PDB file of C-alpha atoms in Angstrom:
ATOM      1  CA  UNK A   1     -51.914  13.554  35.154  1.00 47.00           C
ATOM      2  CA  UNK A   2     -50.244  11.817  38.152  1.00 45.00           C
ATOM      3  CA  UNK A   3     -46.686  12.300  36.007  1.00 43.00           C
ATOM      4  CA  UNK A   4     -47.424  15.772  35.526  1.00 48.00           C
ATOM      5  CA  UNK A   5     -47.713  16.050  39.334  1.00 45.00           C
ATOM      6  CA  UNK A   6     -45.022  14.294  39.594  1.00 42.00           C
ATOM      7  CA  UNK A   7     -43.055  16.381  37.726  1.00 42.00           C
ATOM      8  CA  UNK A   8     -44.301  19.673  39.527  1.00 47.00           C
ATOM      9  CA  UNK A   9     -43.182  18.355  42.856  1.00 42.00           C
ATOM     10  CA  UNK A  10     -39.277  17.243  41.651  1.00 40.00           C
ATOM     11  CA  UNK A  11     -39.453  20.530  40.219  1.00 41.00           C
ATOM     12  CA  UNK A  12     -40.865  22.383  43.552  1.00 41.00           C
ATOM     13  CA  UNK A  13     -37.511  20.732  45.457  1.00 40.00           C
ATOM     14  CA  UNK A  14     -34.879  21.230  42.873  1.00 38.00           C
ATOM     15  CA  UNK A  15     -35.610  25.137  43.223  1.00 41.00           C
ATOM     16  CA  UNK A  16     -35.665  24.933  47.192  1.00 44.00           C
ATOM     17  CA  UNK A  17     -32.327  22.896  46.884  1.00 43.00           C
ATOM     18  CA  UNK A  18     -31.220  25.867  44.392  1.00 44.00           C
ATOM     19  CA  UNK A  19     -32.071  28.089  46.528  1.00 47.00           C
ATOM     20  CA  UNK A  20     -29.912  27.475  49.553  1.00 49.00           C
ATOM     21  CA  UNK A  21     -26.541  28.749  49.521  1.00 49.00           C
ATOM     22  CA  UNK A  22     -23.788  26.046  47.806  1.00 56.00           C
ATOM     23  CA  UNK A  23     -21.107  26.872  50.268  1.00 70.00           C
ATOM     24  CA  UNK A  24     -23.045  25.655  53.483  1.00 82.00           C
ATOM     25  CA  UNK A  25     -21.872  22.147  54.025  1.00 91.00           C
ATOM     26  CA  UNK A  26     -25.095  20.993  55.679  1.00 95.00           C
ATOM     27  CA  UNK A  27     -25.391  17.682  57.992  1.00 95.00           C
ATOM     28  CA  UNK A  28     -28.042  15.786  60.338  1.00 97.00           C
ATOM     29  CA  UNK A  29     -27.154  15.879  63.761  1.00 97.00           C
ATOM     30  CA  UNK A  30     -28.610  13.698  65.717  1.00 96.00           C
ATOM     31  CA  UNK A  31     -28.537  14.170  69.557  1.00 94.00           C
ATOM     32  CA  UNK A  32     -30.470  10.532  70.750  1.00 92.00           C
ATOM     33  CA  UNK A  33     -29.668  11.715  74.481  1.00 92.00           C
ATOM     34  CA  UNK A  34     -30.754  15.226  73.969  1.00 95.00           C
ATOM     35  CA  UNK A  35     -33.828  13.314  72.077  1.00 95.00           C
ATOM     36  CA  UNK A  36     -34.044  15.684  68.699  1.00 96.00           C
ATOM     37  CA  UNK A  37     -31.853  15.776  64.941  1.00 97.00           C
ATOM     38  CA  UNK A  38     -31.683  18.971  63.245  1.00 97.00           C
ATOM     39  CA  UNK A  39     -29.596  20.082  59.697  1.00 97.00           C
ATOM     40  CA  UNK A  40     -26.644  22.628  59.972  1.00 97.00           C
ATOM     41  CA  UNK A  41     -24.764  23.912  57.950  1.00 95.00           C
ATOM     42  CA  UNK A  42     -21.739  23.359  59.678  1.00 94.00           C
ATOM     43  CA  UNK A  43     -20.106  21.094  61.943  1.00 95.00           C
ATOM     44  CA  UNK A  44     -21.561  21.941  65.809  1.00 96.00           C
ATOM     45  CA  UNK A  45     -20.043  22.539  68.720  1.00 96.00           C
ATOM     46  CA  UNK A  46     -21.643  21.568  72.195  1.00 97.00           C
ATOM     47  CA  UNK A  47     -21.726  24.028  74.724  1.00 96.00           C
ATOM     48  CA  UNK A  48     -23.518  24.213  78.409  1.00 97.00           C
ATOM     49  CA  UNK A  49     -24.119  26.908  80.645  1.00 94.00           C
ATOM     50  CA  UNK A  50     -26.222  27.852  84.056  1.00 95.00           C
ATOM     51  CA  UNK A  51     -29.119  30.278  83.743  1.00 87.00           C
ATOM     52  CA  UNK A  52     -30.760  31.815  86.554  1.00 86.00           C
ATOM     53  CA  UNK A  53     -34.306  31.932  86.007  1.00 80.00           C
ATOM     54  CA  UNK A  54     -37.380  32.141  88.335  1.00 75.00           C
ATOM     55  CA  UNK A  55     -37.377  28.713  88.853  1.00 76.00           C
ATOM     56  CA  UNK A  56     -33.798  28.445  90.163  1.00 83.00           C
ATOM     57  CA  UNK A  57     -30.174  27.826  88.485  1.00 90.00           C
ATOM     58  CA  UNK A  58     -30.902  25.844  85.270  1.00 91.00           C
ATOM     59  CA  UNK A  59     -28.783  24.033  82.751  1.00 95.00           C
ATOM     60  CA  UNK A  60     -29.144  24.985  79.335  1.00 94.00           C
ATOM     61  CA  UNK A  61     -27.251  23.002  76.599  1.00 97.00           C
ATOM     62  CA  UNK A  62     -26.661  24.268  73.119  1.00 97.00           C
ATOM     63  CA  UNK A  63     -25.353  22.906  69.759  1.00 98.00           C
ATOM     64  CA  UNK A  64     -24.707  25.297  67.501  1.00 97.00           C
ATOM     65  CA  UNK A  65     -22.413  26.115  64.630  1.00 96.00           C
ATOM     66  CA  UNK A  66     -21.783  29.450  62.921  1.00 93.00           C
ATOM     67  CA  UNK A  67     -21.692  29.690  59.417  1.00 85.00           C
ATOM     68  CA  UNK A  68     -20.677  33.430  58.097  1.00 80.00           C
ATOM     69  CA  UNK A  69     -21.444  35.735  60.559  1.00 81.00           C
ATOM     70  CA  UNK A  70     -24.139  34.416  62.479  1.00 90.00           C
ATOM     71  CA  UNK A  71     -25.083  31.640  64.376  1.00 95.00           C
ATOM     72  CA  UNK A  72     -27.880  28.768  63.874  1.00 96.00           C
ATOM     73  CA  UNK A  73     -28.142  26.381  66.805  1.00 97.00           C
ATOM     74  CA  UNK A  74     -30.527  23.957  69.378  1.00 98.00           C
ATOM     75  CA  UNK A  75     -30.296  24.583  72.766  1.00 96.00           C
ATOM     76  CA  UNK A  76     -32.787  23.314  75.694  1.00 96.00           C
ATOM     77  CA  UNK A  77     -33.296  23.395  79.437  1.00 93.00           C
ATOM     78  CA  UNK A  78     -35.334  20.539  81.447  1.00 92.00           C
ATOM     79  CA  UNK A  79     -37.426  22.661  84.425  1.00 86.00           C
ATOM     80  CA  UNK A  80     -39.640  20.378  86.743  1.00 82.00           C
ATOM     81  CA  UNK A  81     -42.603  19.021  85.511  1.00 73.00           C
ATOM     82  CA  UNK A  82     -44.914  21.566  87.382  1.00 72.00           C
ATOM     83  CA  UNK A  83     -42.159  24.954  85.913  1.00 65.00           C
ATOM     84  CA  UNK A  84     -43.947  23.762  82.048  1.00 64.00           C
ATOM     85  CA  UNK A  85     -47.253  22.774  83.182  1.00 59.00           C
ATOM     86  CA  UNK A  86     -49.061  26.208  82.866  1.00 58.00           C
ATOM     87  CA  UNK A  87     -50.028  27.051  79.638  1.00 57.00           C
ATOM     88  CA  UNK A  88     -47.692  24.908  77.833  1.00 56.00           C
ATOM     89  CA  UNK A  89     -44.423  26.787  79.394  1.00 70.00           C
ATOM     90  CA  UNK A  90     -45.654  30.291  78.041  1.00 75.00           C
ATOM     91  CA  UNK A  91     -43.660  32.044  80.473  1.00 78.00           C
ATOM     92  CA  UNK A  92     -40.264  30.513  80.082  1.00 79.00           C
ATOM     93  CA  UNK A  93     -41.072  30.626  76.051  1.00 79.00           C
ATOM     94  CA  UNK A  94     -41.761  34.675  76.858  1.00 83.00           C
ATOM     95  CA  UNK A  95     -37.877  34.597  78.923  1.00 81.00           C
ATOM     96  CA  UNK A  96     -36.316  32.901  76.806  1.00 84.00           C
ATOM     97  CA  UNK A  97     -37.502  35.244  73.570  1.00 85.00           C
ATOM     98  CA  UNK A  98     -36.693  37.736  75.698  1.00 86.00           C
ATOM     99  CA  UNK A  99     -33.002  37.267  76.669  1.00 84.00           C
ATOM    100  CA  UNK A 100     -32.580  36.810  72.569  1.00 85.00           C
ATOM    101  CA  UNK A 101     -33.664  39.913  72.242  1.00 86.00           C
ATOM    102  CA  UNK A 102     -32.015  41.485  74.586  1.00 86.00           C
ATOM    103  CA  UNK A 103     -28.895  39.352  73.178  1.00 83.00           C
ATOM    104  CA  UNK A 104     -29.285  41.295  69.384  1.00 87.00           C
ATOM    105  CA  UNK A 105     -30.881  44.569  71.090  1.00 86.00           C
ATOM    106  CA  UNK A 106     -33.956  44.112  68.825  1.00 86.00           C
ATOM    107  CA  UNK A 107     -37.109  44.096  68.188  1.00 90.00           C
ATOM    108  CA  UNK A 108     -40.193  41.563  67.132  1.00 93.00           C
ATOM    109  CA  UNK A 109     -41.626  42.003  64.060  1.00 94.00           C
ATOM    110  CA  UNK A 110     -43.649  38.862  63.694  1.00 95.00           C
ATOM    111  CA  UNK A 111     -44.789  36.595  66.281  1.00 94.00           C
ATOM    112  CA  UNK A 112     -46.567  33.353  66.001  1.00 94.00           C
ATOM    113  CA  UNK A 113     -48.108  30.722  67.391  1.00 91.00           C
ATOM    114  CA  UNK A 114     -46.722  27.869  65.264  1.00 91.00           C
ATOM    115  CA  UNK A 115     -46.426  23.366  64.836  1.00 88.00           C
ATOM    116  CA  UNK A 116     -43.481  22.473  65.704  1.00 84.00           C
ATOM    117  CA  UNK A 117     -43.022  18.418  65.528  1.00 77.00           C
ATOM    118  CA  UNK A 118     -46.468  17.821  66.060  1.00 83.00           C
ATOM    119  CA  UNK A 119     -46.307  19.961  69.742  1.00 87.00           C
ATOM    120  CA  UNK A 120     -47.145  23.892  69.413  1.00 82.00           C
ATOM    121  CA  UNK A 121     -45.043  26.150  69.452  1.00 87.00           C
ATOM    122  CA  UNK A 122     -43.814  29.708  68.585  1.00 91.00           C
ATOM    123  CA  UNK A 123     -41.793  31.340  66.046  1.00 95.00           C
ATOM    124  CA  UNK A 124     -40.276  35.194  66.225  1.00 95.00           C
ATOM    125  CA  UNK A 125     -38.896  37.089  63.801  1.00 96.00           C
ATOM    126  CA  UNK A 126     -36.710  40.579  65.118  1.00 95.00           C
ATOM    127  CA  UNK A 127     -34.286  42.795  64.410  1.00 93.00           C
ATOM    128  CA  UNK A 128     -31.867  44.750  65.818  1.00 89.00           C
ATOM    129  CA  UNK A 129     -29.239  46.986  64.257  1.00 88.00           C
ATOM    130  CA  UNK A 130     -27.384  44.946  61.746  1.00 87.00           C
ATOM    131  CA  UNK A 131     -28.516  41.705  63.243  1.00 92.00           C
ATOM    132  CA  UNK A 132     -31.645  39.160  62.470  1.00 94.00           C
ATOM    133  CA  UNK A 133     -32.919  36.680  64.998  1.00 94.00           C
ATOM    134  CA  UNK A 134     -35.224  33.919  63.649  1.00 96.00           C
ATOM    135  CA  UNK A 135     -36.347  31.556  66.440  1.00 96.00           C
ATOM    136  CA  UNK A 136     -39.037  28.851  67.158  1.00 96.00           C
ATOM    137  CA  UNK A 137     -39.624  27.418  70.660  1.00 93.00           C
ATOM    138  CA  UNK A 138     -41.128  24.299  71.814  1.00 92.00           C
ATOM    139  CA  UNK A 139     -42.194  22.431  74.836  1.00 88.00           C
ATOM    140  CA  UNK A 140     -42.061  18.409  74.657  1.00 89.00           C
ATOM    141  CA  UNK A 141     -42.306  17.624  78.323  1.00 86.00           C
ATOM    142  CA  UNK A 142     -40.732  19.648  80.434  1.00 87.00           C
ATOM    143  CA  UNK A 143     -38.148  20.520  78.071  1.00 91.00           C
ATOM    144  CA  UNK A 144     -38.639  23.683  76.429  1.00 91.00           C
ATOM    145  CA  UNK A 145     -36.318  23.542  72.871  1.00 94.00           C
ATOM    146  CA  UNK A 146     -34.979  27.142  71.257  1.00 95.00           C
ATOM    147  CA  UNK A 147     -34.307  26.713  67.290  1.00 97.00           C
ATOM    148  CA  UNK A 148     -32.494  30.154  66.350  1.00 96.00           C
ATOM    149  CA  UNK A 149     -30.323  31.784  63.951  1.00 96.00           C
ATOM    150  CA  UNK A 150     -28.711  34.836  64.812  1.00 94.00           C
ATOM    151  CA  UNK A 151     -26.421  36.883  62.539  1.00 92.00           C
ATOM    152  CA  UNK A 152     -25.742  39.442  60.124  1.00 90.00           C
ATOM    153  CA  UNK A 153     -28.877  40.997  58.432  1.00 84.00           C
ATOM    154  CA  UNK A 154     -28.603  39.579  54.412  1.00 83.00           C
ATOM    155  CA  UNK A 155     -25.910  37.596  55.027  1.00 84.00           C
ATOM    156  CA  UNK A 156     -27.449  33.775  55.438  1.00 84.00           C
ATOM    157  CA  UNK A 157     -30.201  33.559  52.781  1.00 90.00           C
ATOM    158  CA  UNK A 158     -33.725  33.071  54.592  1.00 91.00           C
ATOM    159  CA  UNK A 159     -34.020  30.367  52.490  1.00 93.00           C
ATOM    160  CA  UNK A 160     -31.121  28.612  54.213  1.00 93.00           C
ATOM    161  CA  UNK A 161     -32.596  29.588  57.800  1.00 94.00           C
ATOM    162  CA  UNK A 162     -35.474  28.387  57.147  1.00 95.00           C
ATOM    163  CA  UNK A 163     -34.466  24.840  56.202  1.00 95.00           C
ATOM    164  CA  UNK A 164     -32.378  25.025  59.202  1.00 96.00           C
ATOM    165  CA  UNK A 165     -35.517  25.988  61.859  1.00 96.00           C
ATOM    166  CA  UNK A 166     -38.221  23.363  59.415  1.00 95.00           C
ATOM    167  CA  UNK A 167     -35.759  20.284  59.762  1.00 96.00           C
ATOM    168  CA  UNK A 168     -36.067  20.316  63.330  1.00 96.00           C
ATOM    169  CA  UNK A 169     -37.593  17.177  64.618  1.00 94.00           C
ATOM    170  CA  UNK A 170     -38.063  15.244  67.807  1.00 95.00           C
ATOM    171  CA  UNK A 171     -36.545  11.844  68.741  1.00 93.00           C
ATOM    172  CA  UNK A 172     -38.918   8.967  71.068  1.00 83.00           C
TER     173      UNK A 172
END
């Protein structure tokens, strides 16, 4: 019986390995100072740029990497420890959904409250035009984490995104 279950499971992650596009050349990074690893599917780039947001001028730093047309990457801003405090940062989780949106000119479809290495989280689904956004925020802290792709509608497989935003994971 245990074989058999056995079996089931090897079986279970040979199709989810089948399932993700061949040509992706995925990869761990691991950011120790940025204190998370996440898979891509290409090599990233690390990028950093100023937002202004109600709590002042903020650093936000990105790694990202676009494979295709689109774009999968981990970016995060530290606000003080009081700008996270209420209700686990639900108003700079709201912004920064937001300004995605407003990035692809879409709209939600799904919205949930979600896990996200053991801390809760979000994850959106929208579309715009021609474009997808699939995101999931976090708040470890008073860091809040985006996880999004952005590209092309059809042309990552979901199945690929979706390893991408579940291999996400937090580093003590």
């Amino acid at each position: 019986m245990k074989l058999r279950a056995g079996a089931r499971s090897l079986a279970a992650v040979c199709a989810a390995l089948v399932a993700c596009t061949p040509e992706l050349d995925w990869r761990e990074l691991s950011v120790p100072g940025a204190r998370f690893a996440v898979l891509l599917p290409c090599k990233a780039r690390h990028e950093a740029r100023t937002l202004n947001t109600a709590a002042g001028a903020l650093t936000m730093t990105m790694y990202a990497c676009s494979p295709k047309r689109g774009t999968m990457g981990v970016a995060f801003t530290d606000y003080s420890a009081e700008g996270l405090a209420a209700n686990h940062g639900r108003a700079q989780l709201d912004a920064a959904r937001d300004a995605l949106l407003r990035n692809i000119q879409g709209s939600v479809r799904s919205d949930e409250e979600i896990e996200v290495a053991g801390l809760p989280g979000r994850q959106i689904y929208a579309e715009g035009q021609a474009t997808v956004l699939k995101a999931r925020f976090v708040v470890s802290g008073s860091r809040l984490y985006q996880i999004a792709y952005v590209g092309i509608r059809d042309d990552v497989a979901m199945a690929d995104i979706d390893m991408f935003l579940s291999s996400f994971k937090l580093l003590r």
